[in-house]
CSV table of C-alpha atoms in Angstrom, one decimal:
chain,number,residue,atom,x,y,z
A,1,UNK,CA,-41.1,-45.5,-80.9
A,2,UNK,CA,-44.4,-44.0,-82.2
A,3,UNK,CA,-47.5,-45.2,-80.0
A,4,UNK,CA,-51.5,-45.8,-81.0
A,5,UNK,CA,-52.9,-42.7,-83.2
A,6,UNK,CA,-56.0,-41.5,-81.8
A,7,UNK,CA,-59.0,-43.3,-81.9
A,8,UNK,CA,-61.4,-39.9,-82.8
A,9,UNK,CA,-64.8,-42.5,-82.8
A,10,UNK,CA,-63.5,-43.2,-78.5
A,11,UNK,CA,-63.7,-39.0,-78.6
A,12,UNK,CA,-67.2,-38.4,-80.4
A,13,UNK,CA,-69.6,-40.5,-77.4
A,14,UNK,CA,-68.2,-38.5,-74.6
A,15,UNK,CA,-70.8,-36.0,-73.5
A,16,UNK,CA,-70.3,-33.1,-71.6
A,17,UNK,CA,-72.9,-31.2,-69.7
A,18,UNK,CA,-72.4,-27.7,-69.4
A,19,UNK,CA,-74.7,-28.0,-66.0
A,20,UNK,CA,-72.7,-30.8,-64.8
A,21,UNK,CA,-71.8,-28.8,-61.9
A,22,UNK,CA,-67.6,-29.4,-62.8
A,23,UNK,CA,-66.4,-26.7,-65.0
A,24,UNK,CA,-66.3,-28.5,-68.7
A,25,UNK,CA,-62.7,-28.4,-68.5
A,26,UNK,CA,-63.1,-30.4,-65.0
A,27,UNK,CA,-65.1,-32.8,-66.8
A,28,UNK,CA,-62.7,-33.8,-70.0
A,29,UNK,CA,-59.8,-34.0,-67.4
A,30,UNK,CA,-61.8,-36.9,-65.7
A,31,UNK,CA,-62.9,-38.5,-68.8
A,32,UNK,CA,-59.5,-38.9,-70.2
A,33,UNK,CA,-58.0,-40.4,-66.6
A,34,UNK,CA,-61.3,-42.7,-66.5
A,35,UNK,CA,-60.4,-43.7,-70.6
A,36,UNK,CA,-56.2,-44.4,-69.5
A,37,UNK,CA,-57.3,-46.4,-66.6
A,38,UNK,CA,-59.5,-48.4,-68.6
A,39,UNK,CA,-57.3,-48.8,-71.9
A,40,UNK,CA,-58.7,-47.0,-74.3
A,41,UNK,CA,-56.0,-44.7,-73.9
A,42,UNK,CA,-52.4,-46.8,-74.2
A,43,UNK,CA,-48.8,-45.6,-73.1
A,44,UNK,CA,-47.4,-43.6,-75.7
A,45,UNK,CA,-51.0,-43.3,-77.9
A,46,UNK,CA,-51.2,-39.7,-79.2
A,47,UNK,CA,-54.7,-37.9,-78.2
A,48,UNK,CA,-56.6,-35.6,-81.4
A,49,UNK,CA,-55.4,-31.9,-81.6
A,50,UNK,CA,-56.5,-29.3,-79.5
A,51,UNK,CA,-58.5,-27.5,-82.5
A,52,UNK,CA,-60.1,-31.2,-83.6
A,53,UNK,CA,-61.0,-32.2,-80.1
A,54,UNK,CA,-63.0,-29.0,-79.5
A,55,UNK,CA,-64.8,-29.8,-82.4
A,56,UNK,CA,-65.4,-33.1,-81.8
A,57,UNK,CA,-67.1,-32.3,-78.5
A,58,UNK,CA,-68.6,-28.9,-79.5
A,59,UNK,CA,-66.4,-27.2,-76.6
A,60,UNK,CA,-64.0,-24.4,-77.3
A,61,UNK,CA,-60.5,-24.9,-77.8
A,62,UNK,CA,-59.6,-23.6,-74.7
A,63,UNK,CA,-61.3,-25.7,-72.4
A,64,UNK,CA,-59.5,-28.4,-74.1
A,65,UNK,CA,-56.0,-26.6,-73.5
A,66,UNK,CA,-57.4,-26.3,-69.9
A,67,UNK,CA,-57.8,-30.0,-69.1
A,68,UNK,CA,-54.4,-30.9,-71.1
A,69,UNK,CA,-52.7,-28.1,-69.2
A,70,UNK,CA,-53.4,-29.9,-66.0
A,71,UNK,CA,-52.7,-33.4,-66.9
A,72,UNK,CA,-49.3,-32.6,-68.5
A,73,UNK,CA,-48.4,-30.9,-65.4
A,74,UNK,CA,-49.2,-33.7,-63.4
A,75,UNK,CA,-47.4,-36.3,-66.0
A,76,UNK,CA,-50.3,-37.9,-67.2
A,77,UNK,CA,-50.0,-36.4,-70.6
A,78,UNK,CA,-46.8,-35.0,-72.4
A,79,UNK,CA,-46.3,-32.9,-75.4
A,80,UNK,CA,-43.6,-32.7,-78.1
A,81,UNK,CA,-43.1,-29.8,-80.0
A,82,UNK,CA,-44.3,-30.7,-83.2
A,83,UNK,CA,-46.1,-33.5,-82.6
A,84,UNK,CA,-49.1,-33.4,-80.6
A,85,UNK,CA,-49.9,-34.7,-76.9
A,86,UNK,CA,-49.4,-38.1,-75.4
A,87,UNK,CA,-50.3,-40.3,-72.9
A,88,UNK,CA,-47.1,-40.3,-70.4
A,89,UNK,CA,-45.1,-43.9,-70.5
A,90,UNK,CA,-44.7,-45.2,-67.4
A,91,UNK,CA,-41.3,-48.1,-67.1
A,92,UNK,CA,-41.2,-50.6,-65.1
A,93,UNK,CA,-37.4,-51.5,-63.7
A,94,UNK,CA,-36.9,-55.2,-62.0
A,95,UNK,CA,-34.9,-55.1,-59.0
A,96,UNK,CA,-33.7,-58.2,-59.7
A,97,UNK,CA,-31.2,-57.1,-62.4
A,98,UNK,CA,-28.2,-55.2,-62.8
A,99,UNK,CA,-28.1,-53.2,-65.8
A,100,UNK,CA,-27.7,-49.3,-66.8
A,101,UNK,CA,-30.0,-46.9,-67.6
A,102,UNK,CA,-29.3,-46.9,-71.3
A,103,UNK,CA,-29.8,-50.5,-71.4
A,104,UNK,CA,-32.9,-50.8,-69.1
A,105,UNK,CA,-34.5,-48.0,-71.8
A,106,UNK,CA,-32.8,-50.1,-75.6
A,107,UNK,CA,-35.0,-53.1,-73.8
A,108,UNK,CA,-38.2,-50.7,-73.7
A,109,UNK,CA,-37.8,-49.5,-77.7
A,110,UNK,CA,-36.7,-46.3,-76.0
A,111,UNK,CA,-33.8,-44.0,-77.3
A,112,UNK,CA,-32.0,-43.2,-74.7
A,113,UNK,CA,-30.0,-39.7,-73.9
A,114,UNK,CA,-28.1,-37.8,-71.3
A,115,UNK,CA,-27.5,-34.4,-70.9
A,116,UNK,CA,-24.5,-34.1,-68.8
A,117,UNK,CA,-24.8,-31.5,-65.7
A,118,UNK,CA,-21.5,-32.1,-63.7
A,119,UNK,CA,-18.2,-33.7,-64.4
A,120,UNK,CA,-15.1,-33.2,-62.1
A,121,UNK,CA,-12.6,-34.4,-60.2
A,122,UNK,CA,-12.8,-33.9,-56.7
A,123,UNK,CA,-11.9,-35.4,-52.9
A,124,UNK,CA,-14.9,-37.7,-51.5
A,125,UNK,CA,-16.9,-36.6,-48.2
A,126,UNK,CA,-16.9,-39.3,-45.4
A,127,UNK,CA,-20.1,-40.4,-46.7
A,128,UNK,CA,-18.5,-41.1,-50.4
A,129,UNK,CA,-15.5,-42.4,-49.0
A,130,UNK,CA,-17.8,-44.9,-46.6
A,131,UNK,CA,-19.9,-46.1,-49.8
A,132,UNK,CA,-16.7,-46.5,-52.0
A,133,UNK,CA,-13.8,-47.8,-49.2
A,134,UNK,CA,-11.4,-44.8,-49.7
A,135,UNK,CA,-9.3,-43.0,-47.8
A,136,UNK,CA,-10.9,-39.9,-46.3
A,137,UNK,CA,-10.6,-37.1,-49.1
A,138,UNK,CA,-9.4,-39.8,-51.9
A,139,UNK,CA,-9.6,-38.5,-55.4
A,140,UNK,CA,-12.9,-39.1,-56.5
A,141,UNK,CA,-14.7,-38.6,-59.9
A,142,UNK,CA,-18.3,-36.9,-59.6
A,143,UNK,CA,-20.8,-37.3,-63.1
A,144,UNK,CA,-24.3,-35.5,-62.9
A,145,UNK,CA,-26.8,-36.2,-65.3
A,146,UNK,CA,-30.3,-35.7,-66.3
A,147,UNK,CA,-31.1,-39.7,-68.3
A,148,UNK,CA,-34.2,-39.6,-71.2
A,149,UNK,CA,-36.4,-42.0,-72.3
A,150,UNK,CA,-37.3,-40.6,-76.1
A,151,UNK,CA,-36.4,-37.0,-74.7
A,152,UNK,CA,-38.7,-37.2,-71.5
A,153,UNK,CA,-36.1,-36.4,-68.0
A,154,UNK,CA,-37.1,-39.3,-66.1
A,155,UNK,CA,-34.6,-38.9,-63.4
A,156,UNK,CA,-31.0,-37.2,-62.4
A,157,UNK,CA,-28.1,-39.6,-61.5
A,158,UNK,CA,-25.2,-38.5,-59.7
A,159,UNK,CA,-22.5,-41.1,-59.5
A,160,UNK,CA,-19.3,-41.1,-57.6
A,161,UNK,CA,-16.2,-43.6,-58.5
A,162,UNK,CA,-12.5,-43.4,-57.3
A,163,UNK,CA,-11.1,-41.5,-59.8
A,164,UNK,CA,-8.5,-44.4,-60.4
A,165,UNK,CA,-11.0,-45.6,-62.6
A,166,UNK,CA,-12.5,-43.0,-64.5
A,167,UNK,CA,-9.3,-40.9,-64.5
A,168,UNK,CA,-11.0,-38.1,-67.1
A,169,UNK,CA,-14.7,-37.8,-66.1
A,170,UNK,CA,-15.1,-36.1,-69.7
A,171,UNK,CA,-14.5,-38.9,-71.1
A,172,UNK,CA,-18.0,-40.5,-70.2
A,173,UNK,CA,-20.5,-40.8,-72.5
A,174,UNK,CA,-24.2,-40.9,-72.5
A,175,UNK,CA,-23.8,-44.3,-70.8
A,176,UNK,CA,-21.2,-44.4,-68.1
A,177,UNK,CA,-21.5,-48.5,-67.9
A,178,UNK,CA,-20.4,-48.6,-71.6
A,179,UNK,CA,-17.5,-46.5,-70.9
A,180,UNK,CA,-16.4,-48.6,-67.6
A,181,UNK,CA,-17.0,-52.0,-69.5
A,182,UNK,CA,-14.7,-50.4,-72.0
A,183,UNK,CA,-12.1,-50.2,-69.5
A,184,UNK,CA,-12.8,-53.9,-68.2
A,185,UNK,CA,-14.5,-52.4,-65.1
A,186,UNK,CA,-18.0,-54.6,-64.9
A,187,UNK,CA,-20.1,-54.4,-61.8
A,188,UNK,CA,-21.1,-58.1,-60.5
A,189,UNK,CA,-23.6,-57.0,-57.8
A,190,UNK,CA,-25.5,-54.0,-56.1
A,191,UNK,CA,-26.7,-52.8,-53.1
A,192,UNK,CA,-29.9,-50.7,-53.2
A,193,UNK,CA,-31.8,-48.4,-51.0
A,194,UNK,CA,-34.9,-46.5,-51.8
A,195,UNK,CA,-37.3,-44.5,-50.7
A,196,UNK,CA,-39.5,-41.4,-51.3
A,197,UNK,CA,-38.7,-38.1,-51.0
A,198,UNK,CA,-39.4,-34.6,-51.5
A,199,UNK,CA,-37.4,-33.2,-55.0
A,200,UNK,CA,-34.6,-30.8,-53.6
A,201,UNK,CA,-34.7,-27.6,-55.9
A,202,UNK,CA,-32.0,-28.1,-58.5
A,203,UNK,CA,-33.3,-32.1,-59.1
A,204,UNK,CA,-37.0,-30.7,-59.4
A,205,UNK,CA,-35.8,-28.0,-62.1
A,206,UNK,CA,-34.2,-30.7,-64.3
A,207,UNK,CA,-36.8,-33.0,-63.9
A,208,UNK,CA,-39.2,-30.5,-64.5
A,209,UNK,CA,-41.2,-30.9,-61.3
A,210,UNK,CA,-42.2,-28.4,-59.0
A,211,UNK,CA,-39.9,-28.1,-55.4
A,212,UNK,CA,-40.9,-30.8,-53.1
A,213,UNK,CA,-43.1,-32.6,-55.6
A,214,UNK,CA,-42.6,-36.4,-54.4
A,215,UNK,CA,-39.9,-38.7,-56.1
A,216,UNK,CA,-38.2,-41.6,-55.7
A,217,UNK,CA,-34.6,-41.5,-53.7
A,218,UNK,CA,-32.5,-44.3,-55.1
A,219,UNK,CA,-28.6,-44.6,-53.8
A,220,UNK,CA,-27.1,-47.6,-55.0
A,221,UNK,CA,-23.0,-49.1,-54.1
A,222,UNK,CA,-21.9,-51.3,-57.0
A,223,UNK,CA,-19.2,-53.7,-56.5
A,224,UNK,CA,-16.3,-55.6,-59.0
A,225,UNK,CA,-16.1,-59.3,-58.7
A,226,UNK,CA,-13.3,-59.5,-56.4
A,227,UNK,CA,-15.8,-57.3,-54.1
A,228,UNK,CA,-14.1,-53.7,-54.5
A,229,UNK,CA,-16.8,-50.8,-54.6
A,230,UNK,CA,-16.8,-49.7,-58.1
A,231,UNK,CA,-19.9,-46.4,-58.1
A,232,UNK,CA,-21.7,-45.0,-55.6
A,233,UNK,CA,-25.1,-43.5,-57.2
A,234,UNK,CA,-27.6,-41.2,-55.5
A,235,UNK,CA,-30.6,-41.0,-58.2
A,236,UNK,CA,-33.9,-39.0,-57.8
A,237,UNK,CA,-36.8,-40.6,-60.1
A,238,UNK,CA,-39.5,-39.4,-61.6
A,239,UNK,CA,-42.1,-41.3,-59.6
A,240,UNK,CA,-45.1,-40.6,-62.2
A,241,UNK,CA,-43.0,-42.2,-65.1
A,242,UNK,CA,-41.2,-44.8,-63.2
A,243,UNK,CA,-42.4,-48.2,-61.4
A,244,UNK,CA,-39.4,-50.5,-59.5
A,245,UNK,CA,-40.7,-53.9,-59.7
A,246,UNK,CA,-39.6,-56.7,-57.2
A,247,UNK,CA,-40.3,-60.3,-57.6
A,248,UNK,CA,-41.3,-62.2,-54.4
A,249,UNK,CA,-40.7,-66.1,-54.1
A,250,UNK,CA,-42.2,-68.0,-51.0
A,251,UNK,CA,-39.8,-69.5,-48.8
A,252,UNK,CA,-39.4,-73.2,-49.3
């Protein structure tokens, strides 16, 4: 879904002072946080080209480059080939629902995607076999994959599930709900842990975050109706793209 176009009048009154004591680059980085926090720039609004913003604010193009360089790498702004630079989206996932990713994203006016890392069969560790009630070195299935929100990673899920029920882990999709609903497999309720972490090497490389860059550590059990553990998720988050949101009631 596209966002805002850029607002070039917001772009002509900003003034920067090459004695300002910041480096110019310095300077438009802060502008453009102070202008997101405020709302002039919206989630998802594209910002003018490089070449049209240095000529708005009589800088060179490379001290515009600077300043996006550094908030892209920090997830503030993104670029798509082809299509300019944005400000990052940031989602916001209630606790208080069960629902997949894929569907979580459809409810945003996101396209949602997966690019698939791992799918085997294998035996569950103790820990697996723990989440899921199995036999220690049961036939489990193992799916690894990086989930998109309009082609941005926004985190890596690795989900576990007796391999009774997803026999052929090929067989999965880009949403693994879809495919267990399919199979008259639908989760009734969740238990959920979470917590921040430090990205591992391999979850930072997908992600596109630097090792040990802070994210959020989700591992979640699902359960059938008749209380049987159906999935047993470990998920690393994006924690600059994603909010979890819990609603608190007052006791009566």
């Amino acid at each position: 879904m596209p966002g805002p176009k850029p607002n070039h009048e917001i772009w002509t009154r900003l003034q920067l002072d090459d004695e300002g004591g910041l480096p110019l680059y310095q300077q438009l980085r802060e502008h453009v946080l102070r202008m997101i926090r405020s709302g002039q720039l919206e989630p998802g609004g594209a910002l003018p080209a490089e070449r049209l913003l240095s000529e708005l604010l009589g800088v060179s193009r490379l001290t515009v480059r600077k300043a996006f360089d550094s908030l892209v790498a920090e997830g503030v702004l993104v670029r798509r080939q082809g299509s300019g630079t944005f400000v990052a989206r940031r989602f916001e996932q209630p606790l208080s629902f069960l629902s997949g990713f894929s569907q979580d994203m459809r409810a945003r006016g996101m396209e949602p995607g997966s690019r698939q890392v791992r799918r085997v069969l294998g035996q569950a560790t103790p820990e697996e076999a723990l989440a899921l009630s199995l036999s220690p070195g049961a036939s489990v299935a193992r799916i690894t994959r990086v989930r998109t929100a309009d082609g941005l990673p926004m985190a890596i899920e690795s989900a576990v599930l007796p391999a009774e029920f997803v026999p052929d882990p090929e067989a999965v999709g880009d949403s693994l709900y879809a495919y267990l609903k399919a199979r008259g497999l639908r989760p009734v309720r969740a238990l959920q842990r979470l917590r921040a972490v430090a990205a591992p090497e391999e979850e930072a490389r997908l992600l596109g975050l630097a090792p040990g860059d802070p994210v959020l550590y989700i591992q979640r059990v699902s359960f059938l109706s008749g209380g049987r553990p159906l999935e047993f998720t470990r998920s690393h988050y994006r924690g600059d793209r994603y909010d979890f949101v819990a609603e608190l009631r007052a006791e009566p």
